[in-house]
Amino acid sequence: QVTLRESGPALVKPTQTLTLTCTLSGFSLGTSGMSVTWLRQPPGKALEWLGLIDWDDDKYYNTSLKTRLTISKGTSKNQVVLTMTNMDPVDTGTYYCARIRGGVNNRWIDPWGQGTPVAVSS
Amino acid sequence: NFMLTQPHSVSESPGKTVTISCTRSSGNIASYYVQWYQQRPGSSPTTVIYEDNQRPSGVPDRFSGSIDSSSNSASLTISGLRAEDEADYYCQSYDSSVVFGGGTKLTVL
């Protein structure tokens, strides 16, 4: 069974850097063709894609957030790390990691992790 | 890049059929697969349709997806509405980046 679980701080201060970890189970990012993505959802608002990392370490980011984001493999092949710099209260929301399905011409998301809430406040 | 536009909300009675649209701002809708996700309150999204009209295992055949090139839009149709279908629905497509629609709140009256 494929599952993903996000972990990290529930509260960060403005200007700080957020670091979240996604722990994979049932698959490995070391396997050819696998990809993991990060997304977020502000309270009461729509889903927003942040970026993704492929098994071969190719990375793609939301162009509007690209300068603040880094997605990388963790110390083990079953972890993916999201780093977002210069956090602001507008970055408050639930952050999800998820597996990417599909191929080069289509990427879709399944399954999603349970999400982790992040609040940005002084 | 492109945008996907959905109605903010739709409502219908139990047992009826409802259709949610998703219009692509630029680029041919038929050239890029569309997915649909259901998000119940307090839960993570789950896939109800992928690659325009495919249902994942476990999704009832009351859910169907289609593409209309004339309006450059995709649609999610849910027939035989049940109270449990009340949720937010998001369309999504990919063209070098993952793009979501703004979501549609479905109310089952």
Coordinates of C-alpha atoms in Angstrom, one line a residue:
Chain A
Q1 CA 0.0 0.0 0.0
V2 CA 1.4 3.4 -1.0
T3 CA 1.2 6.1 1.7
L4 CA 2.9 9.4 2.3
R5 CA 3.2 11.3 5.6
E6 CA 4.2 14.9 6.1
S7 CA 6.0 16.1 9.2
G8 CA 7.4 19.4 10.3
P9 CA 6.7 22.5 12.5
A10 CA 3.1 23.6 12.9
L11 CA 4.2 27.2 13.6
V12 CA 6.9 29.4 12.0
K13 CA 7.7 33.0 12.4
P14 CA 7.6 35.5 9.5
T15 CA 10.9 35.6 7.5
Q16 CA 11.9 32.2 8.8
T17 CA 12.6 29.1 6.6
L18 CA 10.1 26.3 6.6
T19 CA 11.4 22.7 6.3
L20 CA 8.9 19.8 5.8
T21 CA 9.7 16.1 5.4
C22 CA 7.6 13.6 3.4
T23 CA 8.1 10.0 4.4
L24 CA 7.2 7.5 1.7
S25 CA 5.9 4.0 2.2
G26 CA 5.1 1.3 -0.4
F27 CA 7.4 2.9 -3.0
S28 CA 10.8 4.5 -3.4
L29 CA 11.9 7.6 -5.2
G30 CA 14.9 5.5 -6.1
T31 CA 12.8 3.5 -8.5
S32 CA 12.8 4.6 -12.1
G33 CA 9.7 6.6 -13.1
M34 CA 8.7 7.6 -9.6
S35 CA 8.0 11.3 -8.7
V36 CA 6.9 13.1 -5.6
T37 CA 5.2 16.5 -5.4
W38 CA 4.4 19.1 -2.8
L39 CA 1.2 21.2 -2.7
R40 CA -0.6 23.5 -0.3
Q41 CA -4.0 24.8 0.5
P42 CA -4.7 28.0 2.4
P43 CA -7.7 27.8 4.8
G44 CA -10.9 27.9 2.8
K45 CA -9.0 28.3 -0.5
A46 CA -8.0 26.3 -3.5
L47 CA -5.2 23.8 -4.0
E48 CA -1.8 25.2 -5.2
W49 CA 1.0 23.2 -6.7
L50 CA 4.4 24.0 -5.3
G51 CA 6.8 21.7 -7.2
L52 CA 7.9 18.1 -7.8
I53 CA 11.0 15.9 -7.9
D54 CA 11.6 13.0 -10.2
W55 CA 13.4 9.8 -9.4
D56 CA 16.5 11.0 -11.5
D57 CA 16.6 14.2 -9.4
D58 CA 15.0 16.5 -12.0
K59 CA 13.0 19.2 -10.3
Y60 CA 10.2 21.4 -11.4
Y61 CA 8.7 24.4 -9.5
N62 CA 5.7 26.7 -9.5
T63 CA 7.2 29.7 -11.3
S64 CA 5.6 32.2 -8.9
L65 CA 7.4 30.6 -5.9
K66 CA 10.5 29.2 -7.6
T67 CA 12.9 31.6 -5.9
R68 CA 11.8 30.5 -2.4
L69 CA 11.5 26.7 -2.9
T70 CA 13.8 23.8 -2.8
I71 CA 12.7 20.2 -3.1
S72 CA 15.3 17.5 -2.5
K73 CA 15.7 13.9 -1.6
G74 CA 16.2 13.2 2.1
T75 CA 19.0 11.2 3.6
S76 CA 17.1 8.0 2.7
K77 CA 15.4 7.2 -0.5
N78 CA 12.1 7.1 1.3
Q79 CA 12.1 10.8 2.2
V80 CA 11.6 14.0 0.3
V81 CA 12.3 17.5 1.8
L82 CA 10.6 20.8 1.0
T83 CA 12.3 24.0 2.0
M84 CA 10.5 27.4 1.7
T85 CA 12.3 30.5 2.6
N86 CA 11.1 33.9 3.8
M87 CA 7.8 32.7 5.2
D88 CA 4.9 35.1 5.4
P89 CA 1.5 34.9 7.0
V90 CA 0.0 34.4 3.5
D91 CA 1.8 31.1 3.4
T92 CA -0.4 29.7 6.2
G93 CA -2.2 26.6 5.2
T94 CA -2.1 22.8 4.9
Y95 CA 0.9 21.4 3.1
Y96 CA 0.6 18.1 1.3
C97 CA 3.0 15.7 -0.3
A98 CA 1.8 13.2 -2.8
R99 CA 2.9 10.7 -5.4
I100 CA 2.9 11.7 -9.0
R101 CA 1.3 9.3 -11.5
G102 CA 1.4 9.4 -15.3
G103 CA 4.3 10.1 -17.6
V104 CA 6.1 12.8 -19.4
N105 CA 3.0 14.2 -21.0
N106 CA 0.6 14.0 -18.1
R107 CA 1.2 14.2 -14.4
W108 CA -1.5 13.6 -11.9
I109 CA -1.6 13.1 -8.2
D110 CA -2.4 9.9 -6.2
P111 CA -2.3 9.2 -3.4
W112 CA -2.1 12.3 -1.2
G113 CA -0.6 12.5 2.2
Q114 CA -2.8 13.5 5.1
G115 CA -1.4 17.0 5.1
T116 CA 0.3 19.0 7.8
P117 CA -1.0 22.4 8.9
V118 CA 1.5 25.3 9.0
A119 CA 0.8 28.7 10.5
V120 CA 3.0 31.7 10.0
S121 CA 2.7 34.1 12.9
S122 CA 5.0 36.1 15.2
Chain B
N1 CA 0.9 29.4 -18.6
F2 CA -2.8 28.5 -18.7
M3 CA -5.7 28.7 -16.2
L4 CA -8.5 26.3 -15.5
T5 CA -11.8 28.0 -14.5
Q6 CA -14.6 26.2 -12.6
P7 CA -17.9 27.5 -11.2
H8 CA -17.6 28.4 -7.6
S9 CA -20.5 26.3 -6.5
V10 CA -23.3 24.0 -7.8
S11 CA -26.2 22.3 -6.0
E12 CA -28.6 19.6 -6.8
S13 CA -31.0 17.2 -5.1
P14 CA -30.3 13.6 -4.2
G15 CA -30.8 11.1 -7.0
K16 CA -30.3 13.8 -9.7
T17 CA -27.4 14.4 -12.0
V18 CA -24.9 17.3 -11.8
T19 CA -22.2 18.5 -14.2
I20 CA -19.2 20.5 -13.2
S21 CA -17.3 22.3 -15.9
C22 CA -13.6 23.2 -16.2
T23 CA -12.6 25.6 -18.9
R24 CA -9.0 25.9 -20.2
S25 CA -7.9 29.5 -20.9
S26 CA -5.3 28.7 -23.6
G27 CA -4.1 25.6 -25.4
N28 CA -6.4 22.9 -26.7
I29 CA -8.1 21.0 -23.9
A30 CA -8.0 17.8 -25.9
S31 CA -4.2 17.9 -26.1
Y32 CA -3.7 17.7 -22.3
Y33 CA -5.3 15.2 -20.0
V34 CA -7.6 16.4 -17.3
Q35 CA -8.0 14.9 -13.8
W36 CA -10.7 15.5 -11.2
Y37 CA -10.2 15.3 -7.4
Q38 CA -12.8 15.1 -4.6
Q39 CA -12.1 16.8 -1.3
R40 CA -14.5 16.2 1.5
P41 CA -14.3 18.6 4.5
G42 CA -11.2 18.0 6.7
S43 CA -9.8 15.3 4.3
S44 CA -7.1 15.1 1.7
P45 CA -8.2 15.1 -2.0
T46 CA -8.8 11.8 -3.8
T47 CA -8.9 11.1 -7.5
V48 CA -12.3 10.4 -9.0
I49 CA -11.2 10.8 -12.7
Y50 CA -7.8 10.7 -14.4
E51 CA -6.8 11.0 -18.1
D52 CA -10.1 12.7 -19.0
N53 CA -12.4 9.8 -18.4
Q54 CA -10.8 7.0 -16.5
R55 CA -12.0 6.0 -13.0
P56 CA -9.6 4.7 -10.4
S57 CA -10.5 1.4 -8.8
G58 CA -13.1 1.9 -6.2
V59 CA -14.7 5.0 -7.7
P60 CA -18.3 4.2 -8.6
D61 CA -19.5 4.5 -12.2
R62 CA -21.8 7.3 -11.2
F63 CA -18.7 9.5 -11.8
S64 CA -17.7 10.2 -15.4
G65 CA -15.5 12.6 -17.2
S66 CA -15.6 14.1 -20.7
I67 CA -13.9 16.7 -22.9
D68 CA -15.6 19.2 -25.2
S69 CA -13.2 20.8 -27.7
S70 CA -15.8 23.3 -28.9
S71 CA -15.9 25.0 -25.5
N72 CA -12.3 24.0 -24.6
S73 CA -13.6 22.5 -21.4
A74 CA -13.7 19.3 -19.4
S75 CA -16.7 18.2 -17.4
L76 CA -17.2 15.9 -14.4
T77 CA -20.7 14.4 -14.3
I78 CA -22.1 12.7 -11.2
S79 CA -25.3 10.8 -11.5
G80 CA -27.6 9.4 -8.8
L81 CA -26.4 12.1 -6.4
R82 CA -25.9 11.0 -2.8
A83 CA -25.3 13.0 0.4
E84 CA -21.8 11.6 0.5
D85 CA -20.9 13.3 -2.8
E86 CA -21.1 16.7 -1.1
A87 CA -17.6 18.0 -1.4
D88 CA -15.2 20.3 -3.2
Y89 CA -14.1 19.1 -6.7
Y90 CA -11.0 20.3 -8.4
C91 CA -9.9 19.8 -12.0
Q92 CA -6.2 19.6 -12.8
S93 CA -4.1 19.4 -15.9
Y94 CA -0.4 19.4 -16.8
D95 CA 1.6 21.4 -19.3
S96 CA 5.2 21.6 -17.9
S97 CA 3.6 22.5 -14.6
V98 CA 0.7 21.2 -12.6
V99 CA -2.3 23.5 -12.7
F100 CA -5.5 23.3 -10.7
G101 CA -8.9 24.9 -11.2
G102 CA -10.2 27.0 -8.4
G103 CA -12.5 24.3 -7.1
T104 CA -16.3 23.8 -7.1
K105 CA -18.3 23.3 -4.0
L106 CA -21.0 20.7 -4.6
T107 CA -24.0 20.9 -2.3
V108 CA -26.5 18.0 -2.3
L109 CA -29.7 19.6 -1.1

